[in-house]
Tab-separated table of C-alpha atoms in Angstrom:
chain	number	residue	atom	x	y	z
A	265	MET	CA	-6.686	-2.284	18.485
A	266	ALA	CA	-5.271	-1.224	15.234
A	267	LYS	CA	-6.822	-1.759	11.980
A	268	ILE	CA	-4.882	-2.643	8.945
A	269	VAL	CA	-5.794	-0.338	6.017
A	270	VAL	CA	-4.370	-1.235	2.603
A	271	THR	CA	-4.245	1.599	0.136
A	272	GLU	CA	-3.478	0.483	-3.438
A	273	SER	CA	-3.838	2.023	-6.973
A	274	VAL	CA	-5.044	-0.426	-9.541
A	275	THR	CA	-6.443	-0.325	-13.066
A	276	LEU	CA	-9.942	-1.654	-14.147
A	277	ASP	CA	-8.415	-4.893	-14.771
A	278	GLY	CA	-6.618	-4.973	-11.280
A	279	VAL	CA	-3.278	-4.322	-12.128
A	280	MET	CA	-1.116	-2.631	-9.513
A	281	GLN	CA	2.293	-2.869	-10.881
A	282	GLY	CA	4.568	-0.013	-11.482
A	283	LEU	CA	2.153	2.773	-10.804
A	284	GLY	CA	4.445	5.881	-10.355
A	285	ARG	CA	7.518	5.256	-12.912
A	286	MET	CA	8.902	3.342	-16.051
A	287	ASP	CA	11.421	1.731	-13.973
A	288	GLU	CA	9.500	1.320	-10.771
A	289	ASP	CA	8.787	-2.402	-11.376
A	290	THR	CA	9.760	-4.309	-14.511
A	291	ARG	CA	9.485	-7.781	-13.344
A	292	GLY	CA	7.955	-10.186	-15.981
A	293	GLY	CA	8.825	-7.699	-18.763
A	294	PHE	CA	6.308	-5.118	-17.588
A	295	ARG	CA	6.338	-2.148	-19.959
A	296	HIS	CA	3.571	0.145	-18.772
A	297	GLY	CA	5.252	1.716	-15.597
A	298	GLY	CA	4.170	4.813	-14.811
A	299	TRP	CA	0.571	4.111	-15.824
A	300	GLY	CA	-0.665	6.083	-12.645
A	301	THR	CA	0.890	9.573	-12.839
A	302	PRO	CA	-1.420	11.260	-15.601
A	303	TYR	CA	-4.323	10.663	-13.310
A	304	MET	CA	-2.998	12.349	-10.057
A	305	ASP	CA	-4.817	15.450	-9.269
A	306	SER	CA	-5.898	17.662	-6.115
A	307	ALA	CA	-8.918	15.458	-5.127
A	308	MET	CA	-6.739	12.325	-5.105
A	309	MET	CA	-3.751	14.270	-3.177
A	310	GLU	CA	-6.530	15.625	-0.630
A	311	VAL	CA	-8.056	11.927	0.004
A	312	MET	CA	-4.332	10.385	0.365
A	313	GLY	CA	-3.327	13.276	2.761
A	314	ARG	CA	-6.257	12.713	4.929
A	315	GLY	CA	-5.495	8.862	5.021
A	316	MET	CA	-1.891	9.400	6.133
A	317	ALA	CA	-3.014	11.792	8.757
A	318	SER	CA	-4.930	8.936	10.291
A	319	THR	CA	-2.000	6.467	10.072
A	320	GLY	CA	-0.333	5.484	13.201
A	321	ALA	CA	2.201	3.425	11.502
A	322	MET	CA	3.150	1.888	8.033
A	323	LEU	CA	3.669	-1.585	6.770
A	324	PHE	CA	5.806	-2.439	3.731
A	325	GLY	CA	6.995	-5.469	2.004
A	326	ARG	CA	10.576	-5.320	1.398
A	327	ARG	CA	10.501	-4.073	-2.510
A	328	THR	CA	8.016	-1.306	-1.614
A	329	TYR	CA	9.853	-0.171	1.352
A	330	GLU	CA	13.233	0.024	-0.570
A	331	ASP	CA	11.461	1.848	-3.417
A	332	PHE	CA	9.888	4.327	-1.100
A	333	PHE	CA	13.078	5.002	0.703
A	334	LYS	CA	14.783	5.689	-2.777
A	335	VAL	CA	11.795	7.970	-3.904
A	336	TRP	CA	10.936	9.775	-0.631
A	337	HIS	CA	13.520	9.760	2.060
A	338	GLY	CA	14.985	13.066	2.568
A	339	ARG	CA	13.412	15.063	-0.208
A	340	THR	CA	13.270	18.855	-0.012
A	341	ASP	CA	10.980	19.619	-2.604
A	342	GLY	CA	8.151	20.724	-0.245
A	343	ASN	CA	5.813	17.966	-1.110
A	344	PRO	CA	3.461	16.949	1.933
A	345	PHE	CA	4.394	13.333	2.160
A	346	THR	CA	8.391	13.249	3.007
A	347	GLU	CA	7.974	14.582	6.376
A	348	LYS	CA	5.318	12.111	7.247
A	349	LEU	CA	6.962	9.141	5.764
A	350	ASP	CA	10.351	10.015	7.495
A	351	ASN	CA	8.493	10.457	10.804
A	352	THR	CA	6.115	7.512	10.991
A	353	ARG	CA	7.088	4.077	12.285
A	354	LYS	CA	7.537	1.893	9.501
A	355	TYR	CA	7.392	-1.842	9.929
A	356	VAL	CA	9.059	-4.047	6.933
A	357	ALA	CA	8.247	-7.626	6.444
A	358	SER	CA	11.231	-9.303	4.701
A	359	ARG	CA	12.569	-12.788	4.482
A	360	THR	CA	15.665	-11.466	2.645
A	361	LEU	CA	16.665	-8.546	4.475
A	362	ALA	CA	19.786	-9.212	6.728
A	363	GLN	CA	20.405	-5.616	8.123
A	364	PRO	CA	18.205	-3.277	10.117
A	365	PRO	CA	16.336	-0.832	7.787
A	366	SER	CA	18.146	2.276	7.271
A	367	TRP	CA	15.180	4.924	7.138
A	368	GLN	CA	14.884	6.474	10.406
A	369	ASN	CA	11.636	5.093	12.524
A	370	SER	CA	11.855	1.553	10.617
A	371	ILE	CA	11.663	-1.801	12.356
A	372	LEU	CA	12.454	-5.164	10.706
A	373	LEU	CA	9.777	-7.636	11.413
A	374	THR	CA	11.403	-11.061	12.066
A	375	GLY	CA	9.815	-14.379	12.120
A	376	ASP	CA	6.411	-15.198	11.110
A	377	VAL	CA	5.034	-12.088	9.242
A	378	VAL	CA	1.341	-13.431	10.219
A	379	GLN	CA	2.055	-13.491	13.833
A	380	ALA	CA	4.010	-10.320	13.823
A	381	VAL	CA	1.312	-8.378	12.274
A	382	GLU	CA	-1.406	-9.793	14.552
A	383	ALA	CA	0.655	-8.773	17.574
A	384	LEU	CA	1.059	-5.371	16.014
A	385	LYS	CA	-2.618	-5.008	15.533
A	386	LYS	CA	-2.839	-5.708	19.275
A	387	GLU	CA	-0.339	-3.368	20.328
A	388	GLN	CA	-1.420	-0.135	18.275
A	389	ASP	CA	-4.152	2.031	18.850
A	390	HIS	CA	-4.012	3.919	15.458
A	391	ASP	CA	-4.456	2.328	11.854
A	392	ILE	CA	-1.544	0.721	10.283
A	393	ALA	CA	-1.428	1.622	6.697
A	394	VAL	CA	0.003	-0.808	3.904
A	395	LEU	CA	0.939	0.954	0.831
A	396	GLY	CA	1.746	-1.032	-2.574
A	397	SER	CA	3.292	-4.449	-1.048
A	398	GLY	CA	1.211	-6.557	-3.019
A	399	GLU	CA	2.649	-9.909	-2.000
A	400	LEU	CA	2.354	-9.141	1.792
A	401	VAL	CA	-1.446	-7.779	1.271
A	402	ARG	CA	-2.318	-11.113	-0.455
A	403	SER	CA	-0.773	-12.908	2.633
A	404	LEU	CA	-2.373	-10.519	5.170
A	405	LEU	CA	-5.626	-10.956	3.461
A	406	SER	CA	-5.767	-14.892	3.452
A	407	ALA	CA	-4.879	-14.712	7.219
A	408	GLY	CA	-7.978	-12.399	7.732
A	409	LEU	CA	-5.667	-9.650	8.918
A	410	VAL	CA	-6.890	-6.911	6.581
A	411	ASP	CA	-9.844	-4.678	7.752
A	412	ARG	CA	-10.067	-2.237	4.941
A	413	PHE	CA	-9.246	-1.305	1.492
A	414	VAL	CA	-8.679	2.236	-0.155
A	415	LEU	CA	-8.530	1.432	-3.938
A	416	SER	CA	-7.883	4.195	-6.533
A	417	ILE	CA	-9.394	2.647	-9.593
A	418	HIS	CA	-8.211	4.175	-12.417
A	419	PRO	CA	-10.014	4.295	-15.853
A	420	LEU	CA	-7.592	2.051	-18.051
A	421	VAL	CA	-7.070	-1.347	-18.841
A	422	LEU	CA	-3.189	-2.540	-19.306
A	423	GLY	CA	-3.926	-6.228	-20.068
A	424	SER	CA	-0.797	-7.352	-18.363
A	425	GLY	CA	1.030	-6.961	-14.917
A	426	ARG	CA	0.813	-8.279	-11.558
A	427	ARG	CA	-2.624	-8.033	-10.078
A	428	LEU	CA	-3.924	-7.199	-6.545
A	429	PHE	CA	-6.037	-10.017	-6.595
A	430	PRO	CA	-4.702	-13.095	-8.349
A	431	ASP	CA	-6.893	-15.868	-10.089
A	432	ASP	CA	-5.726	-18.158	-7.332
A	433	GLY	CA	-6.868	-16.167	-4.492
A	434	LEU	CA	-9.623	-16.839	-1.869
A	435	LEU	CA	-13.005	-15.649	-1.900
A	436	ALA	CA	-13.315	-12.386	-0.015
A	437	LYS	CA	-16.341	-9.997	0.395
A	438	PHE	CA	-16.279	-6.377	1.142
A	439	ARG	CA	-18.779	-3.268	2.130
A	440	LEU	CA	-18.341	-0.141	0.396
A	441	VAL	CA	-17.991	2.815	3.087
A	442	ASP	CA	-17.093	5.702	1.073
A	443	SER	CA	-16.206	6.668	-2.652
A	444	VAL	CA	-14.994	9.916	-4.163
A	445	PRO	CA	-14.666	10.383	-8.029
A	446	THR	CA	-11.689	12.545	-9.015
A	447	GLY	CA	-11.595	14.979	-12.027
A	448	THR	CA	-9.437	12.514	-13.737
A	449	GLY	CA	-11.801	9.950	-13.839
A	450	VAL	CA	-10.237	7.842	-10.906
A	451	VAL	CA	-12.889	6.356	-8.207
A	452	ILE	CA	-11.374	6.080	-4.794
A	453	ALA	CA	-13.343	3.494	-2.865
A	454	SER	CA	-13.193	2.592	0.666
A	455	TYR	CA	-14.078	-1.032	1.322
A	456	GLU	CA	-14.445	-2.808	4.808
A	457	VAL	CA	-13.877	-6.393	4.690
A	458	LYS	CA	-16.694	-8.372	5.580
A	459	ARG	CA	-16.437	-11.040	8.326
A	460	GLU	CA	-18.333	-14.203	7.860
């Protein structure tokens, strides 16, 4: 049975919105896009590369899937992630996509997302990675489907933006299983979800 492994970059105040680019996610008037870019270093790339190497499939919400497709699909700049992203099975949870996803190896999940992900966990033998996709992550966590978080905790406070864990979320407990500090002050912490 597969595990759902959520990989997120967050600030000290829990913001996950608009990590990579100024225009990545401006919902709610968010003006701090691209906050994570200055913190990228070789230690972070190594940890992320190991995580992607152990991934059997990926699971995205619609917004994150469309952004990843726009940024990563078919790149020829020699980065280490395009080939993995292109060739890995990608599942997309969406209530609004009418067309099948156009990125190769992509499957649109239909019906109830919680039931669909429960079935995926039973079918798969390797980890299923969730990247970004905050709304989807919150749904999966409340349904008890997330097994591990890999959080890249950045040493800054933005004061506004969409957070990974909202104020109205449920109580959840975690156990630290690994941590790696980077040269830029990011701490990559892996937490297993504690089951009561």
